[in-house]
């Protein structure tokens, strides 16, 4: 798992998950609750890990435009 600080109370977590025997990349915003525990929000995306190279390349292209 990788974690990127978004702001004071939120982080973006990038992690490998499994759903119905499919391995997925999950990129999701997590927030810190009043007890200091992080919980997932609905803000995020999960996709087949085979798409990860294409997505990473597309992000790089957008950044270079």
Short mmCIF file of C-alpha atoms in Angstrom, two decimals:
data_model
loop_
_atom_site.label_atom_id
_atom_site.label_comp_id
_atom_site.label_asym_id
_atom_site.label_seq_id
_atom_site.Cartn_x
_atom_site.Cartn_y
_atom_site.Cartn_z
CA UNK A 1 0.00 0.00 0.00
CA UNK A 2 1.11 3.54 -0.78
CA UNK A 3 -0.34 6.58 0.91
CA UNK A 4 -0.34 10.21 -0.25
CA UNK A 5 -1.45 13.01 2.09
CA UNK A 6 -4.28 14.97 0.44
CA UNK A 7 -4.93 17.46 3.23
CA UNK A 8 -4.98 17.65 7.05
CA UNK A 9 -7.65 14.97 7.50
CA UNK A 10 -7.53 12.92 4.28
CA UNK A 11 -5.10 10.59 2.52
CA UNK A 12 -5.20 8.85 -0.85
CA UNK A 13 -4.44 5.15 -0.56
CA UNK A 14 -3.30 3.06 -3.50
CA UNK A 15 -3.51 -0.64 -2.78
CA UNK A 16 -4.00 -4.06 -4.28
CA UNK A 17 -7.36 -5.62 -3.41
CA UNK A 18 -9.18 -8.79 -4.35
CA UNK A 19 -12.88 -8.95 -5.27
CA UNK A 20 -14.56 -12.14 -6.45
CA UNK A 21 -11.15 -13.68 -7.18
CA UNK A 22 -10.08 -10.68 -9.30
CA UNK A 23 -7.06 -8.66 -8.29
CA UNK A 24 -7.75 -4.94 -8.51
CA UNK A 25 -5.90 -1.69 -7.98
CA UNK A 26 -7.91 0.51 -5.62
CA UNK A 27 -7.22 4.26 -5.44
CA UNK A 28 -9.39 5.82 -2.77
CA UNK A 29 -9.66 8.81 -0.46
CA UNK A 30 -9.67 7.90 3.23
CA UNK A 31 -10.65 10.31 6.02
CA UNK A 32 -9.64 10.42 9.65
CA UNK A 33 -12.60 10.03 12.01
CA UNK A 34 -12.98 11.54 15.48
CA UNK A 35 -11.13 8.55 17.02
CA UNK A 36 -8.11 9.00 14.75
CA UNK A 37 -8.95 5.96 12.61
CA UNK A 38 -8.91 6.18 8.82
CA UNK A 39 -12.03 5.09 6.94
CA UNK A 40 -12.67 4.86 3.19
CA UNK A 41 -14.91 7.28 1.31
CA UNK A 42 -16.87 6.66 -1.88
CA UNK A 43 -14.35 8.88 -3.69
CA UNK A 44 -12.18 6.45 -5.56
CA UNK A 45 -11.80 3.96 -8.34
CA UNK A 46 -10.96 0.26 -8.62
CA UNK A 47 -9.77 -1.34 -11.83
CA UNK A 48 -8.19 -4.52 -13.12
CA UNK A 49 -4.48 -4.38 -12.45
CA UNK A 50 -3.79 -5.23 -16.11
CA UNK A 51 -4.95 -1.68 -16.90
CA UNK A 52 -2.46 -0.09 -14.52
CA UNK A 53 0.29 0.38 -17.15
CA UNK A 54 -2.17 2.09 -19.52
CA UNK A 55 -3.48 4.32 -16.75
CA UNK A 56 0.03 5.25 -15.57
CA UNK A 57 1.03 6.07 -19.16
CA UNK A 58 -2.10 8.18 -19.66
CA UNK A 59 -1.39 10.16 -16.48
CA UNK A 60 2.17 10.78 -17.66
CA UNK A 61 0.92 11.97 -21.06
CA UNK A 62 -1.58 14.37 -19.45
CA UNK A 63 1.15 15.78 -17.21
CA UNK A 64 3.40 16.35 -20.24
CA UNK A 65 0.73 18.24 -22.24
#
